[in-house]
Amino acid sequence: MATFFKRKATVVALAALALTVAGGGIAVAAQPESRADQSARAAGQQPTVSAAEKQAARTAMRATLAPPASGQVAWAVVSSTGTLLQHSGNVVSSFRFPLGPGVWPGQYQVLLDYDVSHKAYVATIGTNDSANVPPAGEISVAPRLLTPNAVFVQTRTSGGSPSPRGFHIVVTS
C-alpha cells in the first residue's frame, strides 16, 4: 500500500514539474484567509457570480462522476478564448469572462464536478499546439467566489497587464 501512495505522489510531482518546464512558469494559489470587500473591482479581482454561473455550478455538482481518488489530479488545457481544449473527466467547462464593468481581459473560470475549495491549484501559461510556443506571461489561480466547484484564473503579460493567454491547470486531490 505504501508503494501505491509513493507512486501517486511521484506522478503528481512529475506533472507539476512538466507543467513548469513546458510553460515557463508556475503559480499556486493559497486559500484566502477571509473574504475581502466584494464591492471593489480593481484589476485582478474576480467578477461577481451570475445567476447562470450559480445554476451551472449546482448542476455540475450533481454530475455522476466521483472526485478523483487521493493522489490523483483533475486537469485541463484552456485556450486564450476560454475554450476547453483537453481535460480530465472531472472538468465540466471553462470560459473567459466577457469584458465589462469589473471584468478585465484574461479572466477565466474552470468548473469541475466536485468541491475544490480546499484543494491546491497549479497553473501555467501554455497551449496544446505543438507548432507554437505560448507567449510569455504570468498566471494566478484562486478559488472562485461563492462557487466551491470552480477555479478562477487570471492571466497577464510579462509586464503585468491583464491579457488573455492559454493555460494548463491541475487541481490536486
PDB file of C-alpha atoms in Angstrom:
ATOM      1  CA  MET A   1       0.000   0.000   0.000  1.00  0.00           C
ATOM      2  CA  ALA A   2       2.858   2.384   0.803  1.00  0.00           C
ATOM      3  CA  THR A   3       4.286   1.809  -2.685  1.00  0.00           C
ATOM      4  CA  PHE A   4       0.921   2.745  -4.210  1.00  0.00           C
ATOM      5  CA  PHE A   5       0.908   6.140  -2.454  1.00  0.00           C
ATOM      6  CA  LYS A   6       4.565   6.775  -3.311  1.00  0.00           C
ATOM      7  CA  ARG A   7       3.774   6.204  -6.999  1.00  0.00           C
ATOM      8  CA  LYS A   8       0.795   8.573  -6.900  1.00  0.00           C
ATOM      9  CA  ALA A   9       2.854  11.282  -5.188  1.00  0.00           C
ATOM     10  CA  THR A  10       5.578  10.823  -7.802  1.00  0.00           C
ATOM     11  CA  VAL A  11       3.057  11.213 -10.636  1.00  0.00           C
ATOM     12  CA  VAL A  12       1.668  14.436  -9.135  1.00  0.00           C
ATOM     13  CA  ALA A  13       5.178  15.842  -8.617  1.00  0.00           C
ATOM     14  CA  LEU A  14       6.217  14.967 -12.173  1.00  0.00           C
ATOM     15  CA  ALA A  15       3.027  16.513 -13.585  1.00  0.00           C
ATOM     16  CA  ALA A  16       3.705  19.785 -11.762  1.00  0.00           C
ATOM     17  CA  LEU A  17       7.333  19.766 -12.905  1.00  0.00           C
ATOM     18  CA  ALA A  18       6.326  19.080 -16.510  1.00  0.00           C
ATOM     19  CA  LEU A  19       3.860  21.978 -16.475  1.00  0.00           C
ATOM     20  CA  THR A  20       6.522  24.262 -15.041  1.00  0.00           C
ATOM     21  CA  VAL A  21       9.119  23.340 -17.653  1.00  0.00           C
ATOM     22  CA  ALA A  22       6.678  23.350 -20.579  1.00  0.00           C
ATOM     23  CA  GLY A  23       5.023  26.657 -19.728  1.00  0.00           C
ATOM     24  CA  GLY A  24       7.918  28.577 -18.297  1.00  0.00           C
ATOM     25  CA  GLY A  25       6.233  29.454 -15.015  1.00  0.00           C
ATOM     26  CA  ILE A  26       4.088  28.231 -12.183  1.00  0.00           C
ATOM     27  CA  ALA A  27       1.564  29.735  -9.824  1.00  0.00           C
ATOM     28  CA  VAL A  28      -0.036  28.098  -6.827  1.00  0.00           C
ATOM     29  CA  ALA A  29      -2.955  29.691  -5.043  1.00  0.00           C
ATOM     30  CA  ALA A  30      -3.345  29.705  -1.297  1.00  0.00           C
ATOM     31  CA  GLN A  31      -6.802  29.680   0.210  1.00  0.00           C
ATOM     32  CA  PRO A  32      -7.867  33.187   1.237  1.00  0.00           C
ATOM     33  CA  GLU A  33      -7.980  33.834   4.983  1.00  0.00           C
ATOM     34  CA  SER A  34     -11.096  35.968   4.712  1.00  0.00           C
ATOM     35  CA  ARG A  35     -13.386  37.340   2.029  1.00  0.00           C
ATOM     36  CA  ALA A  36     -12.379  40.868   1.109  1.00  0.00           C
ATOM     37  CA  ASP A  37     -14.902  43.559   0.276  1.00  0.00           C
ATOM     38  CA  GLN A  38     -16.532  42.326  -2.937  1.00  0.00           C
ATOM     39  CA  SER A  39     -17.690  45.789  -3.994  1.00  0.00           C
ATOM     40  CA  ALA A  40     -14.193  46.897  -5.051  1.00  0.00           C
ATOM     41  CA  ARG A  41     -13.387  45.697  -8.555  1.00  0.00           C
ATOM     42  CA  ALA A  42      -9.784  46.582  -9.337  1.00  0.00           C
ATOM     43  CA  ALA A  43      -7.778  44.732 -11.991  1.00  0.00           C
ATOM     44  CA  GLY A  44      -7.231  41.168 -10.860  1.00  0.00           C
ATOM     45  CA  GLN A  45     -10.287  40.888  -8.642  1.00  0.00           C
ATOM     46  CA  GLN A  46     -12.917  38.363  -9.533  1.00  0.00           C
ATOM     47  CA  PRO A  47     -16.111  39.300 -11.363  1.00  0.00           C
ATOM     48  CA  THR A  48     -19.355  38.775  -9.495  1.00  0.00           C
ATOM     49  CA  VAL A  49     -21.025  35.380  -9.811  1.00  0.00           C
ATOM     50  CA  SER A  50     -24.056  35.492 -12.107  1.00  0.00           C
ATOM     51  CA  ALA A  51     -27.261  33.517 -11.594  1.00  0.00           C
ATOM     52  CA  ALA A  52     -26.420  31.401 -14.660  1.00  0.00           C
ATOM     53  CA  GLU A  53     -22.978  30.561 -13.201  1.00  0.00           C
ATOM     54  CA  LYS A  54     -24.572  29.552  -9.883  1.00  0.00           C
ATOM     55  CA  GLN A  55     -27.013  27.258 -11.684  1.00  0.00           C
ATOM     56  CA  ALA A  56     -24.268  25.706 -13.826  1.00  0.00           C
ATOM     57  CA  ALA A  57     -22.176  25.063 -10.702  1.00  0.00           C
ATOM     58  CA  ARG A  58     -25.107  23.375  -8.903  1.00  0.00           C
ATOM     59  CA  THR A  59     -25.804  21.222 -11.959  1.00  0.00           C
ATOM     60  CA  ALA A  60     -22.140  20.222 -12.269  1.00  0.00           C
ATOM     61  CA  MET A  61     -22.012  19.160  -8.601  1.00  0.00           C
ATOM     62  CA  ARG A  62     -24.810  16.686  -9.342  1.00  0.00           C
ATOM     63  CA  ALA A  63     -22.807  15.027 -12.140  1.00  0.00           C
ATOM     64  CA  THR A  64     -22.322  11.271 -11.873  1.00  0.00           C
ATOM     65  CA  LEU A  65     -18.515  11.185 -11.796  1.00  0.00           C
ATOM     66  CA  ALA A  66     -16.805  10.746  -8.431  1.00  0.00           C
ATOM     67  CA  PRO A  67     -13.982  13.066  -7.360  1.00  0.00           C
ATOM     68  CA  PRO A  68     -10.522  11.785  -8.235  1.00  0.00           C
ATOM     69  CA  ALA A  69      -9.030   9.477  -5.615  1.00  0.00           C
ATOM     70  CA  SER A  70      -6.473  10.876  -3.218  1.00  0.00           C
ATOM     71  CA  GLY A  71      -3.163  11.454  -5.011  1.00  0.00           C
ATOM     72  CA  GLN A  72      -4.758  11.902  -8.437  1.00  0.00           C
ATOM     73  CA  VAL A  73      -5.405  15.146 -10.281  1.00  0.00           C
ATOM     74  CA  ALA A  74      -8.028  16.837 -12.417  1.00  0.00           C
ATOM     75  CA  TRP A  75      -6.505  18.815 -15.283  1.00  0.00           C
ATOM     76  CA  ALA A  76      -7.408  20.984 -18.245  1.00  0.00           C
ATOM     77  CA  VAL A  77      -5.860  22.798 -21.198  1.00  0.00           C
ATOM     78  CA  VAL A  78      -7.738  26.024 -21.937  1.00  0.00           C
ATOM     79  CA  SER A  79      -7.264  28.290 -24.967  1.00  0.00           C
ATOM     80  CA  SER A  80      -6.905  32.064 -24.732  1.00  0.00           C
ATOM     81  CA  THR A  81     -10.564  32.349 -25.785  1.00  0.00           C
ATOM     82  CA  GLY A  82     -11.629  30.201 -22.826  1.00  0.00           C
ATOM     83  CA  THR A  83     -12.351  27.089 -24.890  1.00  0.00           C
ATOM     84  CA  LEU A  84     -11.679  23.800 -23.110  1.00  0.00           C
ATOM     85  CA  LEU A  85      -9.198  22.039 -25.441  1.00  0.00           C
ATOM     86  CA  GLN A  86      -8.335  18.923 -23.416  1.00  0.00           C
ATOM     87  CA  HIS A  87      -9.326  17.851 -19.926  1.00  0.00           C
ATOM     88  CA  SER A  88      -9.771  15.045 -17.432  1.00  0.00           C
ATOM     89  CA  GLY A  89     -13.223  13.626 -16.783  1.00  0.00           C
ATOM     90  CA  ASN A  90     -13.986  15.784 -13.748  1.00  0.00           C
ATOM     91  CA  VAL A  91     -13.577  19.107 -15.596  1.00  0.00           C
ATOM     92  CA  VAL A  92     -17.013  20.236 -16.768  1.00  0.00           C
ATOM     93  CA  SER A  93     -16.380  23.527 -18.582  1.00  0.00           C
ATOM     94  CA  SER A  94     -14.296  26.666 -18.879  1.00  0.00           C
ATOM     95  CA  PHE A  95     -14.909  30.150 -20.208  1.00  0.00           C
ATOM     96  CA  ARG A  96     -13.331  33.582 -20.429  1.00  0.00           C
ATOM     97  CA  PHE A  97     -15.378  36.331 -18.825  1.00  0.00           C
ATOM     98  CA  PRO A  98     -16.732  38.835 -21.362  1.00  0.00           C
ATOM     99  CA  LEU A  99     -15.310  42.327 -20.899  1.00  0.00           C
ATOM    100  CA  GLY A 100     -17.485  44.723 -18.980  1.00  0.00           C
ATOM    101  CA  PRO A 101     -17.641  46.656 -15.727  1.00  0.00           C
ATOM    102  CA  GLY A 102     -15.360  44.969 -13.208  1.00  0.00           C
ATOM    103  CA  VAL A 103     -14.101  42.415 -15.753  1.00  0.00           C
ATOM    104  CA  TRP A 104     -10.592  42.580 -17.195  1.00  0.00           C
ATOM    105  CA  PRO A 105      -9.004  40.712 -20.130  1.00  0.00           C
ATOM    106  CA  GLY A 106      -7.603  37.314 -19.252  1.00  0.00           C
ATOM    107  CA  GLN A 107     -10.091  36.325 -16.521  1.00  0.00           C
ATOM    108  CA  TYR A 108     -11.362  32.742 -16.708  1.00  0.00           C
ATOM    109  CA  GLN A 109     -13.407  30.214 -14.775  1.00  0.00           C
ATOM    110  CA  VAL A 110     -12.814  26.448 -14.840  1.00  0.00           C
ATOM    111  CA  LEU A 111     -15.756  24.414 -13.500  1.00  0.00           C
ATOM    112  CA  LEU A 112     -15.389  20.906 -12.027  1.00  0.00           C
ATOM    113  CA  ASP A 113     -17.960  18.392 -10.819  1.00  0.00           C
ATOM    114  CA  TYR A 114     -16.740  18.252  -7.195  1.00  0.00           C
ATOM    115  CA  ASP A 115     -15.818  20.657  -4.400  1.00  0.00           C
ATOM    116  CA  VAL A 116     -12.298  22.014  -4.978  1.00  0.00           C
ATOM    117  CA  SER A 117     -12.400  24.821  -2.414  1.00  0.00           C
ATOM    118  CA  HIS A 118      -9.797  23.105  -0.200  1.00  0.00           C
ATOM    119  CA  LYS A 119      -7.563  21.719  -2.949  1.00  0.00           C
ATOM    120  CA  ALA A 120      -4.305  23.007  -4.407  1.00  0.00           C
ATOM    121  CA  TYR A 121      -4.279  24.568  -7.882  1.00  0.00           C
ATOM    122  CA  VAL A 122      -1.279  24.712 -10.190  1.00  0.00           C
ATOM    123  CA  ALA A 123      -1.414  26.625 -13.459  1.00  0.00           C
ATOM    124  CA  THR A 124       0.986  27.699 -16.163  1.00  0.00           C
ATOM    125  CA  ILE A 125       0.728  29.646 -19.404  1.00  0.00           C
ATOM    126  CA  GLY A 126       0.585  27.085 -22.208  1.00  0.00           C
ATOM    127  CA  THR A 127      -1.028  25.636 -25.304  1.00  0.00           C
ATOM    128  CA  ASN A 128      -1.636  22.221 -26.820  1.00  0.00           C
ATOM    129  CA  ASP A 129      -0.375  23.315 -30.238  1.00  0.00           C
ATOM    130  CA  SER A 130       2.939  21.522 -30.828  1.00  0.00           C
ATOM    131  CA  ALA A 131       3.942  24.005 -33.559  1.00  0.00           C
ATOM    132  CA  ASN A 132       3.834  27.077 -31.316  1.00  0.00           C
ATOM    133  CA  VAL A 133       5.469  28.225 -28.114  1.00  0.00           C
ATOM    134  CA  PRO A 134       2.992  30.064 -25.880  1.00  0.00           C
ATOM    135  CA  PRO A 135       3.565  33.774 -25.294  1.00  0.00           C
ATOM    136  CA  ALA A 136       5.384  34.837 -22.142  1.00  0.00           C
ATOM    137  CA  GLY A 137       3.195  35.905 -19.295  1.00  0.00           C
ATOM    138  CA  GLU A 138       2.042  35.495 -15.738  1.00  0.00           C
ATOM    139  CA  ILE A 139      -0.829  33.499 -14.281  1.00  0.00           C
ATOM    140  CA  SER A 140      -2.599  33.334 -10.950  1.00  0.00           C
ATOM    141  CA  VAL A 141      -5.248  30.948  -9.661  1.00  0.00           C
ATOM    142  CA  ALA A 142      -7.703  31.128  -6.767  1.00  0.00           C
ATOM    143  CA  PRO A 143     -10.916  29.544  -5.542  1.00  0.00           C
ATOM    144  CA  ARG A 144     -13.903  31.054  -7.378  1.00  0.00           C
ATOM    145  CA  LEU A 145     -16.031  33.322  -5.215  1.00  0.00           C
ATOM    146  CA  LEU A 146     -19.167  31.641  -3.874  1.00  0.00           C
ATOM    147  CA  THR A 147     -18.604  28.630  -6.157  1.00  0.00           C
ATOM    148  CA  PRO A 148     -16.951  25.696  -4.348  1.00  0.00           C
ATOM    149  CA  ASN A 149     -16.511  23.630  -7.518  1.00  0.00           C
ATOM    150  CA  ALA A 150     -14.809  26.297  -9.655  1.00  0.00           C
ATOM    151  CA  VAL A 151     -11.385  27.876 -10.002  1.00  0.00           C
ATOM    152  CA  PHE A 152     -10.715  31.478 -11.032  1.00  0.00           C
ATOM    153  CA  VAL A 153      -7.729  32.108 -13.323  1.00  0.00           C
ATOM    154  CA  GLN A 154      -6.170  35.471 -14.241  1.00  0.00           C
ATOM    155  CA  THR A 155      -3.528  35.750 -16.987  1.00  0.00           C
ATOM    156  CA  ARG A 156      -1.276  38.733 -17.661  1.00  0.00           C
ATOM    157  CA  THR A 157       1.573  39.829 -19.893  1.00  0.00           C
ATOM    158  CA  SER A 158       5.112  39.651 -18.519  1.00  0.00           C
ATOM    159  CA  GLY A 159       4.741  43.349 -17.748  1.00  0.00           C
ATOM    160  CA  GLY A 160       1.724  42.672 -15.518  1.00  0.00           C
ATOM    161  CA  SER A 161      -1.060  43.971 -17.766  1.00  0.00           C
ATOM    162  CA  PRO A 162      -4.223  41.819 -17.867  1.00  0.00           C
ATOM    163  CA  SER A 163      -4.159  39.845 -21.131  1.00  0.00           C
ATOM    164  CA  PRO A 164      -5.805  36.663 -22.429  1.00  0.00           C
ATOM    165  CA  ARG A 165      -3.400  33.690 -22.514  1.00  0.00           C
ATOM    166  CA  GLY A 166      -3.958  29.972 -22.965  1.00  0.00           C
ATOM    167  CA  PHE A 167      -3.105  27.900 -19.920  1.00  0.00           C
ATOM    168  CA  HIS A 168      -2.816  24.464 -18.337  1.00  0.00           C
ATOM    169  CA  ILE A 169      -4.304  23.844 -14.894  1.00  0.00           C
ATOM    170  CA  VAL A 170      -4.015  20.967 -12.431  1.00  0.00           C
ATOM    171  CA  VAL A 171      -6.221  20.554  -9.351  1.00  0.00           C
ATOM    172  CA  THR A 172      -4.834  18.117  -6.781  1.00  0.00           C
ATOM    173  CA  SER A 173      -6.976  15.732  -4.782  1.00  0.00           C
TER     174      SER A 173
END
